[in-house]
GROMACS .gro file of C-alpha atoms in nm:
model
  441
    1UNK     CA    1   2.167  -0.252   2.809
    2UNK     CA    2   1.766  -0.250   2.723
    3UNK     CA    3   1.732  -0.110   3.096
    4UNK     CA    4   1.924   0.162   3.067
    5UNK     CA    5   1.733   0.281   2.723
    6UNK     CA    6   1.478   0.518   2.785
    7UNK     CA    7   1.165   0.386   2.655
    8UNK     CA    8   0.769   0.485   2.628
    9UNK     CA    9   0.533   0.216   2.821
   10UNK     CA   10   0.498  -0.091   2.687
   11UNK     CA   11   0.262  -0.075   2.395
   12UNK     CA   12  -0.001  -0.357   2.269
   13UNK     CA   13  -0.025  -0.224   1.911
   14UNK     CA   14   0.182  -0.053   1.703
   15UNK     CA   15   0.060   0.310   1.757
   16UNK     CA   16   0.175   0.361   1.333
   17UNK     CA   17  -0.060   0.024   1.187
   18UNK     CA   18  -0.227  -0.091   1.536
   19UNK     CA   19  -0.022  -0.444   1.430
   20UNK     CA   20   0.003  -0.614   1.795
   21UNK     CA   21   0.347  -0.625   1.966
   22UNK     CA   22   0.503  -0.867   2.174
   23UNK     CA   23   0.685  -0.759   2.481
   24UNK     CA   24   1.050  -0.654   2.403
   25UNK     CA   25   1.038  -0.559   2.104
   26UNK     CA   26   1.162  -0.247   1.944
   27UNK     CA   27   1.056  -0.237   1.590
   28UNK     CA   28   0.690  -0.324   1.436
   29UNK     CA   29   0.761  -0.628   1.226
   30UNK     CA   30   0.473  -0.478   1.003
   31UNK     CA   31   0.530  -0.167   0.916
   32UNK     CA   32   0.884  -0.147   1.048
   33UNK     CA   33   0.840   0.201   1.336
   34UNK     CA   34   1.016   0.262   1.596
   35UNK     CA   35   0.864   0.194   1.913
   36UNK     CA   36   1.154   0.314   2.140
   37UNK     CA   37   1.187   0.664   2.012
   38UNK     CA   38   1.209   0.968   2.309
   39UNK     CA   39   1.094   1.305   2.271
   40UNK     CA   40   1.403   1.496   2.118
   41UNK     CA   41   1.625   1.666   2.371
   42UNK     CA   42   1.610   2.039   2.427
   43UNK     CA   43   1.873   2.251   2.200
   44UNK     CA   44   2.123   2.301   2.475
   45UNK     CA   45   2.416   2.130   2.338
   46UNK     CA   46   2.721   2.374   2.287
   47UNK     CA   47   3.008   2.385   2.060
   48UNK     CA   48   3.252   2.146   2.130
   49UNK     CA   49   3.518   1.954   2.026
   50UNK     CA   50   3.704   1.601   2.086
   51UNK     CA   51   4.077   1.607   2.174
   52UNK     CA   52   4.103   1.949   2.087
   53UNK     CA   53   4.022   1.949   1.741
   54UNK     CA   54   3.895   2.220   1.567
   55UNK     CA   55   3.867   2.605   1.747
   56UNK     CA   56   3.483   2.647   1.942
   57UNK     CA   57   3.315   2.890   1.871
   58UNK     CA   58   3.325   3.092   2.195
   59UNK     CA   59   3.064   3.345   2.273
   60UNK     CA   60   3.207   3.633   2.513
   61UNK     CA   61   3.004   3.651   2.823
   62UNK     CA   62   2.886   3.983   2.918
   63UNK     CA   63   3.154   4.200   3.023
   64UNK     CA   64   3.395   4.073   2.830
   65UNK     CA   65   3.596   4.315   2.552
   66UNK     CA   66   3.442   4.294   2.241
   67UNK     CA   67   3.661   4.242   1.927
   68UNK     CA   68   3.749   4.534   1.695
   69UNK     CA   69   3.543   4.607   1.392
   70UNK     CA   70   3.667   4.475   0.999
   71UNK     CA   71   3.927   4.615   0.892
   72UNK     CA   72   3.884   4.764   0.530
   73UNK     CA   73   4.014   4.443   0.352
   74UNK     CA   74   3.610   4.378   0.480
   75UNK     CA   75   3.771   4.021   0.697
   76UNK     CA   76   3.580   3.927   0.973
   77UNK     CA   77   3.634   4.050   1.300
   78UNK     CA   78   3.868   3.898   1.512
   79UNK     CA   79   3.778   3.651   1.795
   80UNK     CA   80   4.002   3.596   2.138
   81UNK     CA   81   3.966   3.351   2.345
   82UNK     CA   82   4.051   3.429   2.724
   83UNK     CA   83   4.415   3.263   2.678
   84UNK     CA   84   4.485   3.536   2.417
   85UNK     CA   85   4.437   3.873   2.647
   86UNK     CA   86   4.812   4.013   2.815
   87UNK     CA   87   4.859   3.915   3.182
   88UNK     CA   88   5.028   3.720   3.438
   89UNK     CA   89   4.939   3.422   3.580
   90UNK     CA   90   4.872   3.357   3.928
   91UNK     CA   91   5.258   3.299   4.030
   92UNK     CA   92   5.296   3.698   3.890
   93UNK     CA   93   5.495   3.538   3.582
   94UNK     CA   94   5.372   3.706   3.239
   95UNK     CA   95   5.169   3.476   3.028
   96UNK     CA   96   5.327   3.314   2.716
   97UNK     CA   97   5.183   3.316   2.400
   98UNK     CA   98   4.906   3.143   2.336
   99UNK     CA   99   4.988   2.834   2.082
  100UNK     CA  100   4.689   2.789   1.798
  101UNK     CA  101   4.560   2.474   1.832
  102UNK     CA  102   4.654   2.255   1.535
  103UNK     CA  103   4.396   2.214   1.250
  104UNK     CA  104   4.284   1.890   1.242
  105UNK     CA  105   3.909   1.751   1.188
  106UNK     CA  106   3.759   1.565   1.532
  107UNK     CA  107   3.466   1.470   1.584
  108UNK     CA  108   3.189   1.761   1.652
  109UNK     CA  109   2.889   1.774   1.838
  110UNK     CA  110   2.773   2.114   1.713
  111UNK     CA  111   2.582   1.991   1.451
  112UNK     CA  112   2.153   1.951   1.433
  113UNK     CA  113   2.090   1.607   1.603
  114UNK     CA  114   1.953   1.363   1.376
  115UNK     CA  115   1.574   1.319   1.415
  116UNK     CA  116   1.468   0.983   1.579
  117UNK     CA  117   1.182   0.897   1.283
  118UNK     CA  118   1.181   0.980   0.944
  119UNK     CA  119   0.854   1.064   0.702
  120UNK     CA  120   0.848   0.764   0.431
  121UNK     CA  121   0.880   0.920   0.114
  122UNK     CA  122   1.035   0.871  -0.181
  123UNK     CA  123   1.338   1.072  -0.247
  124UNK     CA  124   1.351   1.421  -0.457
  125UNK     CA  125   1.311   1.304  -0.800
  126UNK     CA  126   1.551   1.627  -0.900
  127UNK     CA  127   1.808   1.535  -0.652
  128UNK     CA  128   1.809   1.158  -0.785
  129UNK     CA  129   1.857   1.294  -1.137
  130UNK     CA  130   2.150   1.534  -1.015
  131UNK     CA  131   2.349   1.283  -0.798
  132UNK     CA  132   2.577   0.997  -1.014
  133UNK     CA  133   2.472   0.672  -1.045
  134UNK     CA  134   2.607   0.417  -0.771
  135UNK     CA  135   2.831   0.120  -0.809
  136UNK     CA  136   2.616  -0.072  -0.590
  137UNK     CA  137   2.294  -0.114  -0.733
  138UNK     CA  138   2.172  -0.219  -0.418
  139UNK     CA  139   1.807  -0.004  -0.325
  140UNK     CA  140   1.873   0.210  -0.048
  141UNK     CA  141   1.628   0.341   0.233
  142UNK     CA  142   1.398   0.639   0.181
  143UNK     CA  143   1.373   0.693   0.509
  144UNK     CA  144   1.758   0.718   0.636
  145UNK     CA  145   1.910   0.725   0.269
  146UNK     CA  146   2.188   0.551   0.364
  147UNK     CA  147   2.124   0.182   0.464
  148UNK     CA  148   2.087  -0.078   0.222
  149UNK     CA  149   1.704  -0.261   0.195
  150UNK     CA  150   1.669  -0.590   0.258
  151UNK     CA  151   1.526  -0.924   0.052
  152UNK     CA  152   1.239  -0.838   0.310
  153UNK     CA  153   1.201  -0.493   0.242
  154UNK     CA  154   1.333  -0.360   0.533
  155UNK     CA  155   1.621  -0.104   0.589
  156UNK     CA  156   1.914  -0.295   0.763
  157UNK     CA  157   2.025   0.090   0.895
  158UNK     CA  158   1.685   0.183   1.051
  159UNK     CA  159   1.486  -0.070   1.069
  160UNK     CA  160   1.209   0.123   0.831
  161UNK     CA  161   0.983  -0.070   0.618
  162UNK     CA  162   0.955   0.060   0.283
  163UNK     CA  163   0.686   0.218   0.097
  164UNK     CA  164   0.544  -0.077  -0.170
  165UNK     CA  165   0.478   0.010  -0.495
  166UNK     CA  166   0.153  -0.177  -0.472
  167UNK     CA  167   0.030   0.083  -0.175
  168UNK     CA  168  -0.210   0.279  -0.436
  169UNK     CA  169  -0.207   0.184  -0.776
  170UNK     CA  170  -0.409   0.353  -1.071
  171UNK     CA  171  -0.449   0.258  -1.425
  172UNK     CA  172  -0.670   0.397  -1.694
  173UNK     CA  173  -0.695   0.217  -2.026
  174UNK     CA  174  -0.859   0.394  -2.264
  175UNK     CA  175  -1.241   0.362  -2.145
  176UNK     CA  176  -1.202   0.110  -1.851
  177UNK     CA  177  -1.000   0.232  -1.554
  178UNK     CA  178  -0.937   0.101  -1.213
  179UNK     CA  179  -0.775   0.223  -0.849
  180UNK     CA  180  -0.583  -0.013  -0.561
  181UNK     CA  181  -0.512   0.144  -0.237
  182UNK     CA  182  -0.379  -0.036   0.083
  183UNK     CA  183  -0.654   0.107   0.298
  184UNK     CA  184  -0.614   0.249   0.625
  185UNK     CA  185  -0.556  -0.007   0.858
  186UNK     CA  186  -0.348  -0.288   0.675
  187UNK     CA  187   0.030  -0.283   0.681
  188UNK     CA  188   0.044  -0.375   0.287
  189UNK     CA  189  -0.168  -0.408   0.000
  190UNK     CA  190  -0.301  -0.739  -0.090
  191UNK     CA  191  -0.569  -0.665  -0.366
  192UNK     CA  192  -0.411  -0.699  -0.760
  193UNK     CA  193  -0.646  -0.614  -1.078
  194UNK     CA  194  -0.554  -0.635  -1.455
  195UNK     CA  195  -0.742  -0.440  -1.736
  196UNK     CA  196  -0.760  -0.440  -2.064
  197UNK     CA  197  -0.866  -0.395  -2.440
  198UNK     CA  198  -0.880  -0.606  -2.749
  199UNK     CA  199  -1.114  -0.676  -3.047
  200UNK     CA  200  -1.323  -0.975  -3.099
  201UNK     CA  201  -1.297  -1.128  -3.477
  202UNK     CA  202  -1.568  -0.922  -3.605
  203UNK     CA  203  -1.396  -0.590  -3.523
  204UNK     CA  204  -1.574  -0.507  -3.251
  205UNK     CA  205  -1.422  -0.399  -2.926
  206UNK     CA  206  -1.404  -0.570  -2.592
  207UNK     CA  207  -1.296  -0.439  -2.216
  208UNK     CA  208  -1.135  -0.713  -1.995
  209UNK     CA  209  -1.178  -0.620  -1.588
  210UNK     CA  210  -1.038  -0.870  -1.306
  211UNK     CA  211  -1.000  -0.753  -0.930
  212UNK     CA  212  -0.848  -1.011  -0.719
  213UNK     CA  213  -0.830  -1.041  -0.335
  214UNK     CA  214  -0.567  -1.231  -0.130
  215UNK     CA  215  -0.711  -1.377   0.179
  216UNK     CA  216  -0.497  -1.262   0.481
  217UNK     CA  217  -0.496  -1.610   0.700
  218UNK     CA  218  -0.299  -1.768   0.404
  219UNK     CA  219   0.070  -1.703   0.268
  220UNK     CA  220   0.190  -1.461   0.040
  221UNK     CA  221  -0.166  -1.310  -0.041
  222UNK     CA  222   0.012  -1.023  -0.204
  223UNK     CA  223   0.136  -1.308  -0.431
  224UNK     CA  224  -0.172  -1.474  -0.539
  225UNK     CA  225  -0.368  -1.203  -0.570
  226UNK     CA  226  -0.099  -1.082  -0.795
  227UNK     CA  227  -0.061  -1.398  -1.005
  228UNK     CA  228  -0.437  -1.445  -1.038
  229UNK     CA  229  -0.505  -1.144  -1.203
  230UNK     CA  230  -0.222  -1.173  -1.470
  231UNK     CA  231  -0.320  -1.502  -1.533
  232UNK     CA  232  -0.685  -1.439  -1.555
  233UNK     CA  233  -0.642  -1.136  -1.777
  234UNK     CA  234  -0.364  -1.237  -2.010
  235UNK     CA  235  -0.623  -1.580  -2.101
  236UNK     CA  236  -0.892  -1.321  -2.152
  237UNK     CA  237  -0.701  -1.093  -2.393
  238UNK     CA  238  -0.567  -1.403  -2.544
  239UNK     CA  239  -0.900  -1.587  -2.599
  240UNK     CA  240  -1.149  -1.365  -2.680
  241UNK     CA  241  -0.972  -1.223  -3.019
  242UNK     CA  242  -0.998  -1.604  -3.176
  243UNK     CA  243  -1.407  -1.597  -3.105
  244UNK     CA  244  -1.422  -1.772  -2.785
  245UNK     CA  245  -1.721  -1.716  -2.624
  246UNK     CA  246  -1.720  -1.433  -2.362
  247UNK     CA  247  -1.873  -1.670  -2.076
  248UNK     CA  248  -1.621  -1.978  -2.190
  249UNK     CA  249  -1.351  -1.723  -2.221
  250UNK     CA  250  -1.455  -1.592  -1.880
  251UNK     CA  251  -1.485  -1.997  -1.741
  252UNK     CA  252  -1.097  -2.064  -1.876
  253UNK     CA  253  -0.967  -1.760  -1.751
  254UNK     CA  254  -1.105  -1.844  -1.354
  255UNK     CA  255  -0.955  -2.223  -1.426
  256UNK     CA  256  -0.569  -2.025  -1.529
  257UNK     CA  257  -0.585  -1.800  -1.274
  258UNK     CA  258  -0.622  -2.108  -1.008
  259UNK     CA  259  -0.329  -2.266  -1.183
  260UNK     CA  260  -0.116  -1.934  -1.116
  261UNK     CA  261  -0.213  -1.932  -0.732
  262UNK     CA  262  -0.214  -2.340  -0.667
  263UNK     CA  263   0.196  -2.314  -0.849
  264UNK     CA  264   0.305  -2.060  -0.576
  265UNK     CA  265   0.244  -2.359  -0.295
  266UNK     CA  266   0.435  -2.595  -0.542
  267UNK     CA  267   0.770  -2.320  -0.485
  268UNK     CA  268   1.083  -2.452  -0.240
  269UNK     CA  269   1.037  -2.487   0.109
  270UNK     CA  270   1.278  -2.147   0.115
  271UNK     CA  271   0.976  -1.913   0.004
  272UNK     CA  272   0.749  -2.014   0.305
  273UNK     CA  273   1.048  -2.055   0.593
  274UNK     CA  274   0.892  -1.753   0.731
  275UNK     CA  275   0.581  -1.883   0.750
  276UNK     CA  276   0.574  -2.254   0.730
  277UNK     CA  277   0.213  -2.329   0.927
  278UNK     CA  278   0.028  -2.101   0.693
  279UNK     CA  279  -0.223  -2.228   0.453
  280UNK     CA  280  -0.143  -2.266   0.090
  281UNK     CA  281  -0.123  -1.889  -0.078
  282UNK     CA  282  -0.478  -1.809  -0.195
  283UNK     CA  283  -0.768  -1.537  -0.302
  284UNK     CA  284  -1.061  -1.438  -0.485
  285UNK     CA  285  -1.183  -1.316  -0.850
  286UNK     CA  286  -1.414  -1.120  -0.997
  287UNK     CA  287  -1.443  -1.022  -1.359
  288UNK     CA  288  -1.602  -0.857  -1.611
  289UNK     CA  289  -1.604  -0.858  -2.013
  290UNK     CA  290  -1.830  -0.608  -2.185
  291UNK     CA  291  -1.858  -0.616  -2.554
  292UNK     CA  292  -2.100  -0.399  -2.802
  293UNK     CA  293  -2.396  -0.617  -2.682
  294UNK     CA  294  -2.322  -0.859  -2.382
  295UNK     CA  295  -2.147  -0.845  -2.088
  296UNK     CA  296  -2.016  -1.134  -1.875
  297UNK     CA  297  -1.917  -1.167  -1.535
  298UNK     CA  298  -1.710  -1.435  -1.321
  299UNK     CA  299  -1.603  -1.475  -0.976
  300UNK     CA  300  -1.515  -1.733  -0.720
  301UNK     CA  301  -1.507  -1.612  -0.337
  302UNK     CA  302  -1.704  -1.263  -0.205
  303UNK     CA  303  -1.561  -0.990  -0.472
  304UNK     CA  304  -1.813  -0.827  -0.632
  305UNK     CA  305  -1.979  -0.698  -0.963
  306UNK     CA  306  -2.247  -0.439  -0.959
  307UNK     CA  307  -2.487  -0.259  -1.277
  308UNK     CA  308  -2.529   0.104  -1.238
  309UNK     CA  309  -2.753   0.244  -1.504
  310UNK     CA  310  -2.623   0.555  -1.669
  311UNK     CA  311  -2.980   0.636  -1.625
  312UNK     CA  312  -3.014   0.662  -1.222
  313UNK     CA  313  -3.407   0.676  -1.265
  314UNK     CA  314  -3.351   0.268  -1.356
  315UNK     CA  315  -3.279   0.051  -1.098
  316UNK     CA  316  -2.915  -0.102  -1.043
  317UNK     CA  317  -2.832  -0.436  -0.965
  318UNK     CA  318  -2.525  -0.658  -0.806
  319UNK     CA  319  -2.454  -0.945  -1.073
  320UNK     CA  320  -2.304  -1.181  -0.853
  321UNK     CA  321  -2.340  -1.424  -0.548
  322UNK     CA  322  -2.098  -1.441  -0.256
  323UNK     CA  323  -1.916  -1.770  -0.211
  324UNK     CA  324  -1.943  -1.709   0.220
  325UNK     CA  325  -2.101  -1.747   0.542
  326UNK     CA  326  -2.321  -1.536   0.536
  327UNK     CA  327  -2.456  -1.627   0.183
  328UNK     CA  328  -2.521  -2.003   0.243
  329UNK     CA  329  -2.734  -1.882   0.566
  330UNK     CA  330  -2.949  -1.686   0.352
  331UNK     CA  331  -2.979  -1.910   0.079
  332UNK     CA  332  -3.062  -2.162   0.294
  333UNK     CA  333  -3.329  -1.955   0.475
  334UNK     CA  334  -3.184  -1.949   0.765
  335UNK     CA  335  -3.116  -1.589   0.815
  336UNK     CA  336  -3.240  -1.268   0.599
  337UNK     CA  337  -2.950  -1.056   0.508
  338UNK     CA  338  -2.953  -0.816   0.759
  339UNK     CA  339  -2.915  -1.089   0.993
  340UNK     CA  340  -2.683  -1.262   0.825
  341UNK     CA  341  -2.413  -1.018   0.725
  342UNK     CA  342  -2.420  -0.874   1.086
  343UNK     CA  343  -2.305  -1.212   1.210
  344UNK     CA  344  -1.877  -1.206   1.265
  345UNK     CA  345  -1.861  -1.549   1.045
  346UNK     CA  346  -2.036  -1.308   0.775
  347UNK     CA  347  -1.708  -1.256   0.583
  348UNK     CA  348  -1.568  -1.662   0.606
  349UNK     CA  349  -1.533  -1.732   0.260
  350UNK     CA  350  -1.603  -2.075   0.150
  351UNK     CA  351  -1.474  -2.067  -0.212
  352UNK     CA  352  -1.145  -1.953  -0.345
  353UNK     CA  353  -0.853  -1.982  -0.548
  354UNK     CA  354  -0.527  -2.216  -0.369
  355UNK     CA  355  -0.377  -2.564  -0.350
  356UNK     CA  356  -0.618  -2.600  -0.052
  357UNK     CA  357  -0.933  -2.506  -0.174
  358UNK     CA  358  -1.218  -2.764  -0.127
  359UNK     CA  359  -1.325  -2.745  -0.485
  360UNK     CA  360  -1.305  -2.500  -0.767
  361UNK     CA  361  -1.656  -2.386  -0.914
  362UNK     CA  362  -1.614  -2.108  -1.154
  363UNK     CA  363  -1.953  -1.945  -1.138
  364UNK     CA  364  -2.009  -1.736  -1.495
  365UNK     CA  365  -2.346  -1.538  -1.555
  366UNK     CA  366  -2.423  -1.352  -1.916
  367UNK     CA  367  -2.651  -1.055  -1.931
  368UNK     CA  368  -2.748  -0.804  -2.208
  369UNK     CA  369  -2.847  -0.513  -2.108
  370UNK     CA  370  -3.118  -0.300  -2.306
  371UNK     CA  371  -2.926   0.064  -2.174
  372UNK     CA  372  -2.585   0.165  -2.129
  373UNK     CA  373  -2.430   0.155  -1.769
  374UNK     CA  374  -2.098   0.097  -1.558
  375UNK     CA  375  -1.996  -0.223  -1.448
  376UNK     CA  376  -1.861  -0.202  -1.029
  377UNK     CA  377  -1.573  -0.481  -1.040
  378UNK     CA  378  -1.473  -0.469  -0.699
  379UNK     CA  379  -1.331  -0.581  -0.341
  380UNK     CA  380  -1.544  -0.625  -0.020
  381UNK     CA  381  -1.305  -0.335   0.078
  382UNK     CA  382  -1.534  -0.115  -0.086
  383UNK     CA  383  -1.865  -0.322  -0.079
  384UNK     CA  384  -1.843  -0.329   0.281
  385UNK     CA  385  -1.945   0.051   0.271
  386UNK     CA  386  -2.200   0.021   0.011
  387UNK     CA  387  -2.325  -0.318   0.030
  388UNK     CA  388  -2.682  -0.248  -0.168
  389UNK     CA  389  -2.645  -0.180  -0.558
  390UNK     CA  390  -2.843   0.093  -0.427
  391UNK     CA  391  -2.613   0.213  -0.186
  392UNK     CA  392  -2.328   0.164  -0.493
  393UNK     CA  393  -2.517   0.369  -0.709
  394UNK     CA  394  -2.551   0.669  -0.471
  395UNK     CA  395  -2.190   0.669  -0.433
  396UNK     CA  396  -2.069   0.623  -0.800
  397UNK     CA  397  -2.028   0.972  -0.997
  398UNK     CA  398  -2.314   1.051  -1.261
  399UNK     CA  399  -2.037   1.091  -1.523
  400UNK     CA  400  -1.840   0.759  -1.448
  401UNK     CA  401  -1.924   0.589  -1.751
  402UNK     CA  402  -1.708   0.885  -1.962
  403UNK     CA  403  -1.453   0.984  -1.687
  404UNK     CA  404  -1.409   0.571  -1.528
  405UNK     CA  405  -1.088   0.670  -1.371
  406UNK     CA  406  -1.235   0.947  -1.174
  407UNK     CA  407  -1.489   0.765  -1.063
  408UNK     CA  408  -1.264   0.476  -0.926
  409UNK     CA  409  -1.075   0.761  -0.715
  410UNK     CA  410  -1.452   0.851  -0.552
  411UNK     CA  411  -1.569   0.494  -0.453
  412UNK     CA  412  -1.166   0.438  -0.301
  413UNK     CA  413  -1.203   0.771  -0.118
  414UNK     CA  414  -1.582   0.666  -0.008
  415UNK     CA  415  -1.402   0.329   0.152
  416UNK     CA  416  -1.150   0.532   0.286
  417UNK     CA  417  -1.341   0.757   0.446
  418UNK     CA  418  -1.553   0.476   0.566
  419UNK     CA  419  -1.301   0.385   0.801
  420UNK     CA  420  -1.092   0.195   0.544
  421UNK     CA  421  -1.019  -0.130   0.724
  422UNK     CA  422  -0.954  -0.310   0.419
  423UNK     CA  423  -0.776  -0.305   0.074
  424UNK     CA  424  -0.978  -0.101  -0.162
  425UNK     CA  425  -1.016  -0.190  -0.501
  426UNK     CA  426  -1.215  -0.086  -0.770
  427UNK     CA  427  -1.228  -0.098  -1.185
  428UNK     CA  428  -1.480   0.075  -1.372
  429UNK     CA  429  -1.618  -0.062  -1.729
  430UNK     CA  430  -1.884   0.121  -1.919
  431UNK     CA  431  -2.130  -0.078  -2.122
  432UNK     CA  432  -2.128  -0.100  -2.416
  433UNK     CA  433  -1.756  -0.093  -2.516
  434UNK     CA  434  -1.694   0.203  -2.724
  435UNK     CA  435  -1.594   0.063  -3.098
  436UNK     CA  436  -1.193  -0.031  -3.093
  437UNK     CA  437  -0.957   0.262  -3.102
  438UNK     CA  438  -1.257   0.509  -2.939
  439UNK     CA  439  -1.132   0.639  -2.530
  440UNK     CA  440  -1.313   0.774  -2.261
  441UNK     CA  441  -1.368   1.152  -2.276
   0.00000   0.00000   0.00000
């Protein structure tokens, strides 16, 4: 019975993600931990065995004889129990021999108690390599190794959520490189990015960069964030080699990648039963495309793209405008900045990629810059602590434009040790793209 279980005081967040509870329950249904584990017992359980199975190890108290030393065969000295020592019994009748218990494998208590919560880790990669492959190909839990994981991606042994692959991802592709990390205070990753190289019809080479965002009040962000980037990427990748403009190429990727998002509200009922009040899955864009002499940059919703000289002595810049709140208010003149981004409507987002977006307006802006630099292509998970392209520049590395995926592990640790309330994601693209086939150093 639930009263009889010992249990820690009821809780209003989960003390692992701070996801609220509901009374009664005994699991987080966000990060899966469990909220009615006790502080271990103390170590006093002795050696004991069910039905008489098995001979307990008995441990003569003081006083008692001790058993003889090895003999020189070296075999272990012997051990008596009290039954085994000459004598009669209280009637004055001599004891009969004392009958060994029959070998036989019970149940035993003698063994370390299993611990309550388990670390989530993945398993030793040279004990996976040792052990045979399984029958079932079923995944099984990292935490308890032994139950089977859900469609849900939760351990039906131990109730553990599993690690996500999508946690903290890192790519580097030749010169362009870019980090994803689920933050500190979110219970998954819903950020995505895609990356890439190709060469325009001249020869020349081009860097691709999209960083997507799922918005949180909608279903399956994970999903369209996910699906926006592929799309958006693969039509850039795809485009730009047949000498489509950078900005049109730009323009037609924003239009696929709202195709890919507005599809996942078109799936069966089934993949939203879970769910079925939500708004349509959705997210933002940003992008980038750098060639020898012009770089582009797209975006609908608040993701971001900043210019950070190489030269720090020249002044950086942020390339794009937010589709929010907090934006319109200044735009309209009705609040500076300051005012405006301290408001708690500052982050409402008022274009984005879904089936239930007002309107899509691909905004595209072209720029050639007369210096090389880096091109920021990120989340408000990191612009939120450096807002100013001033603020961005402080934080990026000196050497970023040479060692990109270095520098996308410094702004994702400057987030994160911001207070990293949000998904963090970053990709780093040095202008102007190296000539095809040249890396970073």
């Amino acid at each position: 019975m639930m009263s009889q279980m010992p249990q820690q005081a009821a809780l209003s967040r989960c003390p692992s993600c701070e996801e609220p509870l509901e009374s009664g329950d005994r699991f987080c249904g966000a990060c899966g931990y469990d909220l009615s584990a006790v502080p271990p017992r103390p170590d006093d359980g002795p050696t004991l065995t069910l039905n008489g199975s098995g001979t307990p190890a008995v441990v003569p108290p003081a006083g008692w004889p001790v058993a003889a030393g090895a003999d020189s065969s070296a075999a272990p000295p012997a051990v008596h129990l009290p039954a085994d020592l000459p004598g009669p019994d209280s009637g004055g009748a001599p004891l009969s021999p004392a009958t060994p218990p029959p070998t036989a494998t019970g149940v035993r208590f003698d063994r370390s108690r299993e611990p309550e919560e388990y670390p989530l880790q993945a398993p030793d990669p040279r004990v996976a390599a040792d052990a045979a492959a399984p029958a079932d190909p079923a995944k099984l839990c990292v935490a308890c190794r032994a139950g089977r994981v859900d469609d849900d991606g939760y351990c039906e042994n131990c109730g553990h959520a599993q690690p996500r692959e999508r946690d903290h991802m890192e790519q580097e592709y030749g010169p362009i490189a870019a980090v994803s990390d689920r933050g500190l205070r979110h219970h998954r990753n819903e950020d995505a990015f895609g990356i890439g190289r190709t060469a325009l019809p001249d020869g020349s080479g081009a860097l691709v960069a999209i960083v997507c965002d799922g918005v949180s009040s909608a279903t399956r962000p994970d999903d369209a964030s996910l699906a926006a980037s592929r799309a958006a990427s693969e039509s850039l990748l795809a485009a730009l080699p047949l000498g489509t403009h950078p900005q049109q190429a730009m323009h037609d990727a924003i239009v696929a990648a709202a195709h890919a998002v507005n599809a996942l509200a078109q799936e069966p009922a089934t993949a939203r039963e879970h769910a079925p009040h939500q708004n349509a899955p959705a997210c933002t864009l940003v992008g980038a495309v750098v060639t020898a002499g012009l770089l582009v940059v797209g975006w609908v919703g608040d993701s971001r793209a900043y210019w950070v000289p190489v030269d720090r002595t020249s002044p950086p810049a942020r390339l794009t405008e937010d589709d929010s709140w907090a934006a319109q208010m200044v735009a309209a003149g009705l609040m500076n900045e300051a005012e405006a981004y301290a408001d708690e409507r500052a982050h409402a987002i008022t274009g984005w990629l879904g089936a239930d977006a007002y309107e899509l307006e691909p905004h595209t802006a072209s720029f050639k810059p007369d210096r090389p630099g880096v091109v920021v292509v990120c989340t408000d998970g990191l612009w939120n602590y450096a807002e100013a392209a001033e603020e961005m520049a402080d934080v990026l590395p000196a050497d970023a434009a040479v060692r990109p995926l270095h520098g996308a592990r410094v702004l994702v640790g400057h987030a994160l040790d911001g207070g990293g309330h949000d998904n963090v994601t970053v990709a780093l693209v040095p202008f102007p793209a190296p000539p095809q086939g040249a890396g970073s150093a």
